[in-house]
Amino acid sequence: QKGCTRFDLLAIAPPNSKGHNYEGITGFKRNFGGEVVELIGSWDLVHNPLWYFLYKIAQKLRRRK
């Protein structure tokens, strides 16, 4: 409708990675068609080391549940 020719659907599972956390969403995204374009990974730009440290701890605690 708006003339878009490219969409960035973000991450998918690596090739041949059965049981990967992104396995289900990867299939969903591939159903849209198109091609897989591999780009360099993302990085965190830390502005406040203390808040970033606390954020990383919170992430680890959430994953334990």
PDB file of N, CA and C in Angstrom:
ATOM      1  N   GLN A   1       0.807  -1.192   0.000  1.00  0.00           N
ATOM      2  CA  GLN A   1       0.000   0.000   0.000  1.00  0.00           C
ATOM      3  C   GLN A   1       0.853   1.260   0.000  1.00  0.00           C
ATOM      4  N   LYS A   2       1.890   1.286   0.813  1.00  0.00           N
ATOM      5  CA  LYS A   2       2.693   2.499   0.949  1.00  0.00           C
ATOM      6  C   LYS A   2       3.954   2.460   0.112  1.00  0.00           C
ATOM      7  N   GLY A   3       4.100   1.460  -0.726  1.00  0.00           N
ATOM      8  CA  GLY A   3       5.247   1.395  -1.620  1.00  0.00           C
ATOM      9  C   GLY A   3       6.515   0.835  -1.003  1.00  0.00           C
ATOM     10  N   CYS A   4       6.415   0.199   0.147  1.00  0.00           N
ATOM     11  CA  CYS A   4       7.606  -0.378   0.783  1.00  0.00           C
ATOM     12  C   CYS A   4       8.092  -1.573  -0.026  1.00  0.00           C
ATOM     13  N   THR A   5       9.391  -1.651  -0.219  1.00  0.00           N
ATOM     14  CA  THR A   5       9.967  -2.781  -0.946  1.00  0.00           C
ATOM     15  C   THR A   5      10.797  -3.672  -0.040  1.00  0.00           C
ATOM     16  N   ARG A   6      11.102  -3.217   1.163  1.00  0.00           N
ATOM     17  CA  ARG A   6      11.890  -4.010   2.112  1.00  0.00           C
ATOM     18  C   ARG A   6      11.284  -3.896   3.502  1.00  0.00           C
ATOM     19  N   PHE A   7      11.375  -5.002   4.232  1.00  0.00           N
ATOM     20  CA  PHE A   7      10.916  -5.035   5.613  1.00  0.00           C
ATOM     21  C   PHE A   7      11.993  -5.707   6.446  1.00  0.00           C
ATOM     22  N   ASP A   8      12.308  -5.142   7.582  1.00  0.00           N
ATOM     23  CA  ASP A   8      13.269  -5.738   8.502  1.00  0.00           C
ATOM     24  C   ASP A   8      12.472  -6.416   9.604  1.00  0.00           C
ATOM     25  N   LEU A   9      12.429  -7.750   9.563  1.00  0.00           N
ATOM     26  CA  LEU A   9      11.683  -8.502  10.564  1.00  0.00           C
ATOM     27  C   LEU A   9      12.577  -8.955  11.718  1.00  0.00           C
ATOM     28  N   LEU A  10      13.757  -8.411  11.789  1.00  0.00           N
ATOM     29  CA  LEU A  10      14.726  -8.668  12.851  1.00  0.00           C
ATOM     30  C   LEU A  10      15.177 -10.123  12.856  1.00  0.00           C
ATOM     31  N   ALA A  11      15.461 -10.656  14.006  1.00  0.00           N
ATOM     32  CA  ALA A  11      16.192 -11.918  14.144  1.00  0.00           C
ATOM     33  C   ALA A  11      15.398 -13.151  13.719  1.00  0.00           C
ATOM     34  N   ILE A  12      16.131 -14.141  13.216  1.00  0.00           N
ATOM     35  CA  ILE A  12      15.607 -15.477  12.961  1.00  0.00           C
ATOM     36  C   ILE A  12      16.634 -16.471  13.493  1.00  0.00           C
ATOM     37  N   ALA A  13      16.231 -17.723  13.583  1.00  0.00           N
ATOM     38  CA  ALA A  13      17.142 -18.764  14.066  1.00  0.00           C
ATOM     39  C   ALA A  13      18.236 -19.034  13.034  1.00  0.00           C
ATOM     40  N   PRO A  14      19.429 -19.400  13.493  1.00  0.00           N
ATOM     41  CA  PRO A  14      20.493 -19.763  12.551  1.00  0.00           C
ATOM     42  C   PRO A  14      20.092 -21.003  11.750  1.00  0.00           C
ATOM     43  N   PRO A  15      20.671 -21.194  10.559  1.00  0.00           N
ATOM     44  CA  PRO A  15      20.354 -22.377   9.758  1.00  0.00           C
ATOM     45  C   PRO A  15      20.688 -23.671  10.514  1.00  0.00           C
ATOM     46  N   ASN A  16      19.880 -24.703  10.298  1.00  0.00           N
ATOM     47  CA  ASN A  16      20.099 -26.031  10.891  1.00  0.00           C
ATOM     48  C   ASN A  16      20.233 -25.979  12.408  1.00  0.00           C
ATOM     49  N   SER A  17      19.339 -25.258  13.055  1.00  0.00           N
ATOM     50  CA  SER A  17      19.400 -25.150  14.519  1.00  0.00           C
ATOM     51  C   SER A  17      18.077 -25.604  15.130  1.00  0.00           C
ATOM     52  N   LYS A  18      17.844 -26.894  15.083  1.00  0.00           N
ATOM     53  CA  LYS A  18      16.615 -27.459  15.646  1.00  0.00           C
ATOM     54  C   LYS A  18      16.540 -27.145  17.135  1.00  0.00           C
ATOM     55  N   GLY A  19      15.361 -26.745  17.587  1.00  0.00           N
ATOM     56  CA  GLY A  19      15.155 -26.471  19.001  1.00  0.00           C
ATOM     57  C   GLY A  19      15.586 -25.079  19.443  1.00  0.00           C
ATOM     58  N   HIS A  20      16.005 -24.237  18.506  1.00  0.00           N
ATOM     59  CA  HIS A  20      16.416 -22.868  18.848  1.00  0.00           C
ATOM     60  C   HIS A  20      15.194 -22.088  19.342  1.00  0.00           C
ATOM     61  N   ASN A  21      15.409 -21.140  20.241  1.00  0.00           N
ATOM     62  CA  ASN A  21      14.302 -20.339  20.780  1.00  0.00           C
ATOM     63  C   ASN A  21      13.508 -19.621  19.694  1.00  0.00           C
ATOM     64  N   TYR A  22      14.146 -19.270  18.581  1.00  0.00           N
ATOM     65  CA  TYR A  22      13.485 -18.532  17.506  1.00  0.00           C
ATOM     66  C   TYR A  22      12.927 -19.448  16.417  1.00  0.00           C
ATOM     67  N   GLU A  23      12.912 -20.746  16.640  1.00  0.00           N
ATOM     68  CA  GLU A  23      12.496 -21.681  15.594  1.00  0.00           C
ATOM     69  C   GLU A  23      11.070 -21.403  15.100  1.00  0.00           C
ATOM     70  N   GLY A  24      10.134 -21.200  16.009  1.00  0.00           N
ATOM     71  CA  GLY A  24       8.742 -20.962  15.618  1.00  0.00           C
ATOM     72  C   GLY A  24       8.552 -19.646  14.884  1.00  0.00           C
ATOM     73  N   ILE A  25       9.136 -18.591  15.405  1.00  0.00           N
ATOM     74  CA  ILE A  25       8.983 -17.276  14.781  1.00  0.00           C
ATOM     75  C   ILE A  25       9.710 -17.221  13.443  1.00  0.00           C
ATOM     76  N   THR A  26      10.773 -18.009  13.305  1.00  0.00           N
ATOM     77  CA  THR A  26      11.499 -18.048  12.035  1.00  0.00           C
ATOM     78  C   THR A  26      10.604 -18.586  10.927  1.00  0.00           C
ATOM     79  N   GLY A  27       9.875 -19.658  11.213  1.00  0.00           N
ATOM     80  CA  GLY A  27       8.948 -20.208  10.222  1.00  0.00           C
ATOM     81  C   GLY A  27       7.872 -19.206   9.842  1.00  0.00           C
ATOM     82  N   PHE A  28       7.352 -18.506  10.837  1.00  0.00           N
ATOM     83  CA  PHE A  28       6.333 -17.483  10.589  1.00  0.00           C
ATOM     84  C   PHE A  28       6.876 -16.395   9.663  1.00  0.00           C
ATOM     85  N   LYS A  29       8.079 -15.914   9.944  1.00  0.00           N
ATOM     86  CA  LYS A  29       8.672 -14.840   9.142  1.00  0.00           C
ATOM     87  C   LYS A  29       8.997 -15.303   7.726  1.00  0.00           C
ATOM     88  N   ARG A  30       9.434 -16.559   7.582  1.00  0.00           N
ATOM     89  CA  ARG A  30       9.769 -17.073   6.247  1.00  0.00           C
ATOM     90  C   ARG A  30       8.533 -17.211   5.369  1.00  0.00           C
ATOM     91  N   ASN A  31       7.366 -17.369   5.976  1.00  0.00           N
ATOM     92  CA  ASN A  31       6.125 -17.471   5.196  1.00  0.00           C
ATOM     93  C   ASN A  31       5.799 -16.189   4.439  1.00  0.00           C
ATOM     94  N   PHE A  32       6.416 -15.087   4.805  1.00  0.00           N
ATOM     95  CA  PHE A  32       6.200 -13.834   4.085  1.00  0.00           C
ATOM     96  C   PHE A  32       6.939 -13.818   2.755  1.00  0.00           C
ATOM     97  N   GLY A  33       7.870 -14.756   2.573  1.00  0.00           N
ATOM     98  CA  GLY A  33       8.660 -14.784   1.345  1.00  0.00           C
ATOM     99  C   GLY A  33       9.886 -13.909   1.491  1.00  0.00           C
ATOM    100  N   GLY A  34      10.474 -13.552   0.385  1.00  0.00           N
ATOM    101  CA  GLY A  34      11.661 -12.708   0.432  1.00  0.00           C
ATOM    102  C   GLY A  34      12.924 -13.518   0.640  1.00  0.00           C
ATOM    103  N   GLU A  35      13.967 -12.832   1.001  1.00  0.00           N
ATOM    104  CA  GLU A  35      15.256 -13.484   1.183  1.00  0.00           C
ATOM    105  C   GLU A  35      15.822 -13.153   2.555  1.00  0.00           C
ATOM    106  N   VAL A  36      16.671 -14.040   3.042  1.00  0.00           N
ATOM    107  CA  VAL A  36      17.350 -13.820   4.313  1.00  0.00           C
ATOM    108  C   VAL A  36      18.623 -13.031   4.032  1.00  0.00           C
ATOM    109  N   VAL A  37      18.788 -11.935   4.736  1.00  0.00           N
ATOM    110  CA  VAL A  37      19.990 -11.110   4.608  1.00  0.00           C
ATOM    111  C   VAL A  37      20.681 -11.111   5.961  1.00  0.00           C
ATOM    112  N   GLU A  38      21.914 -11.584   5.988  1.00  0.00           N
ATOM    113  CA  GLU A  38      22.653 -11.655   7.245  1.00  0.00           C
ATOM    114  C   GLU A  38      23.481 -10.390   7.419  1.00  0.00           C
ATOM    115  N   LEU A  39      23.249  -9.714   8.530  1.00  0.00           N
ATOM    116  CA  LEU A  39      23.956  -8.480   8.842  1.00  0.00           C
ATOM    117  C   LEU A  39      24.803  -8.676  10.095  1.00  0.00           C
ATOM    118  N   ILE A  40      25.677  -7.740  10.350  1.00  0.00           N
ATOM    119  CA  ILE A  40      26.479  -7.791  11.568  1.00  0.00           C
ATOM    120  C   ILE A  40      25.537  -7.716  12.767  1.00  0.00           C
ATOM    121  N   GLY A  41      25.903  -8.327  13.856  1.00  0.00           N
ATOM    122  CA  GLY A  41      25.057  -8.359  15.044  1.00  0.00           C
ATOM    123  C   GLY A  41      24.849  -6.995  15.672  1.00  0.00           C
ATOM    124  N   SER A  42      23.938  -6.954  16.627  1.00  0.00           N
ATOM    125  CA  SER A  42      23.681  -5.691  17.323  1.00  0.00           C
ATOM    126  C   SER A  42      24.562  -5.595  18.565  1.00  0.00           C
ATOM    127  N   TRP A  43      24.756  -4.379  19.004  1.00  0.00           N
ATOM    128  CA  TRP A  43      25.600  -4.117  20.170  1.00  0.00           C
ATOM    129  C   TRP A  43      24.878  -3.144  21.085  1.00  0.00           C
ATOM    130  N   ASP A  44      25.190  -3.225  22.366  1.00  0.00           N
ATOM    131  CA  ASP A  44      24.620  -2.289  23.328  1.00  0.00           C
ATOM    132  C   ASP A  44      25.562  -1.107  23.500  1.00  0.00           C
ATOM    133  N   LEU A  45      25.023   0.083  23.429  1.00  0.00           N
ATOM    134  CA  LEU A  45      25.785   1.292  23.707  1.00  0.00           C
ATOM    135  C   LEU A  45      25.425   1.715  25.124  1.00  0.00           C
ATOM    136  N   VAL A  46      26.363   1.558  26.038  1.00  0.00           N
ATOM    137  CA  VAL A  46      26.106   1.783  27.460  1.00  0.00           C
ATOM    138  C   VAL A  46      26.406   3.238  27.814  1.00  0.00           C
ATOM    139  N   HIS A  47      25.380   3.929  28.296  1.00  0.00           N
ATOM    140  CA  HIS A  47      25.552   5.316  28.729  1.00  0.00           C
ATOM    141  C   HIS A  47      25.779   5.402  30.231  1.00  0.00           C
ATOM    142  N   ASN A  48      25.210   4.453  30.974  1.00  0.00           N
ATOM    143  CA  ASN A  48      25.338   4.450  32.427  1.00  0.00           C
ATOM    144  C   ASN A  48      25.671   3.026  32.862  1.00  0.00           C
ATOM    145  N   PRO A  49      26.932   2.751  33.182  1.00  0.00           N
ATOM    146  CA  PRO A  49      27.345   1.385  33.516  1.00  0.00           C
ATOM    147  C   PRO A  49      26.576   0.770  34.685  1.00  0.00           C
ATOM    148  N   LEU A  50      26.228   1.563  35.688  1.00  0.00           N
ATOM    149  CA  LEU A  50      25.491   1.020  36.832  1.00  0.00           C
ATOM    150  C   LEU A  50      24.115   0.533  36.402  1.00  0.00           C
ATOM    151  N   TRP A  51      23.362   1.335  35.658  1.00  0.00           N
ATOM    152  CA  TRP A  51      22.035   0.924  35.192  1.00  0.00           C
ATOM    153  C   TRP A  51      22.118  -0.271  34.246  1.00  0.00           C
ATOM    154  N   TYR A  52      23.135  -0.305  33.430  1.00  0.00           N
ATOM    155  CA  TYR A  52      23.305  -1.427  32.509  1.00  0.00           C
ATOM    156  C   TYR A  52      23.582  -2.713  33.284  1.00  0.00           C
ATOM    157  N   PHE A  53      24.419  -2.621  34.301  1.00  0.00           N
ATOM    158  CA  PHE A  53      24.728  -3.771  35.152  1.00  0.00           C
ATOM    159  C   PHE A  53      23.443  -4.296  35.803  1.00  0.00           C
ATOM    160  N   LEU A  54      22.640  -3.391  36.360  1.00  0.00           N
ATOM    161  CA  LEU A  54      21.381  -3.794  36.992  1.00  0.00           C
ATOM    162  C   LEU A  54      20.412  -4.396  35.975  1.00  0.00           C
ATOM    163  N   TYR A  55      20.381  -3.838  34.789  1.00  0.00           N
ATOM    164  CA  TYR A  55      19.536  -4.362  33.713  1.00  0.00           C
ATOM    165  C   TYR A  55      19.931  -5.793  33.357  1.00  0.00           C
ATOM    166  N   LYS A  56      21.238  -6.048  33.235  1.00  0.00           N
ATOM    167  CA  LYS A  56      21.706  -7.390  32.882  1.00  0.00           C
ATOM    168  C   LYS A  56      21.371  -8.394  33.982  1.00  0.00           C
ATOM    169  N   ILE A  57      21.483  -7.994  35.236  1.00  0.00           N
ATOM    170  CA  ILE A  57      21.110  -8.876  36.349  1.00  0.00           C
ATOM    171  C   ILE A  57      19.615  -9.186  36.283  1.00  0.00           C
ATOM    172  N   ALA A  58      18.798  -8.172  36.035  1.00  0.00           N
ATOM    173  CA  ALA A  58      17.349  -8.384  35.937  1.00  0.00           C
ATOM    174  C   ALA A  58      17.013  -9.352  34.808  1.00  0.00           C
ATOM    175  N   GLN A  59      17.713  -9.257  33.692  1.00  0.00           N
ATOM    176  CA  GLN A  59      17.485 -10.188  32.575  1.00  0.00           C
ATOM    177  C   GLN A  59      17.783 -11.619  33.000  1.00  0.00           C
ATOM    178  N   LYS A  60      18.893 -11.818  33.686  1.00  0.00           N
ATOM    179  CA  LYS A  60      19.267 -13.166  34.130  1.00  0.00           C
ATOM    180  C   LYS A  60      18.248 -13.721  35.113  1.00  0.00           C
ATOM    181  N   LEU A  61      17.767 -12.886  36.022  1.00  0.00           N
ATOM    182  CA  LEU A  61      16.772 -13.338  36.995  1.00  0.00           C
ATOM    183  C   LEU A  61      15.460 -13.715  36.313  1.00  0.00           C
ATOM    184  N   ARG A  62      15.062 -12.967  35.305  1.00  0.00           N
ATOM    185  CA  ARG A  62      13.829 -13.283  34.575  1.00  0.00           C
ATOM    186  C   ARG A  62      13.937 -14.602  33.827  1.00  0.00           C
ATOM    187  N   ARG A  63      15.104 -14.904  33.313  1.00  0.00           N
ATOM    188  CA  ARG A  63      15.286 -16.143  32.546  1.00  0.00           C
ATOM    189  C   ARG A  63      15.248 -17.375  33.432  1.00  0.00           C
ATOM    190  N   ARG A  64      15.543 -17.225  34.707  1.00  0.00           N
ATOM    191  CA  ARG A  64      15.540 -18.370  35.632  1.00  0.00           C
ATOM    192  C   ARG A  64      14.140 -18.903  35.884  1.00  0.00           C
ATOM    193  N   LYS A  65      13.131 -18.066  35.749  1.00  0.00           N
ATOM    194  CA  LYS A  65      11.750 -18.472  36.065  1.00  0.00           C
ATOM    195  C   LYS A  65      11.179 -19.386  35.031  1.00  0.00           C
TER     196      LYS A  65
END
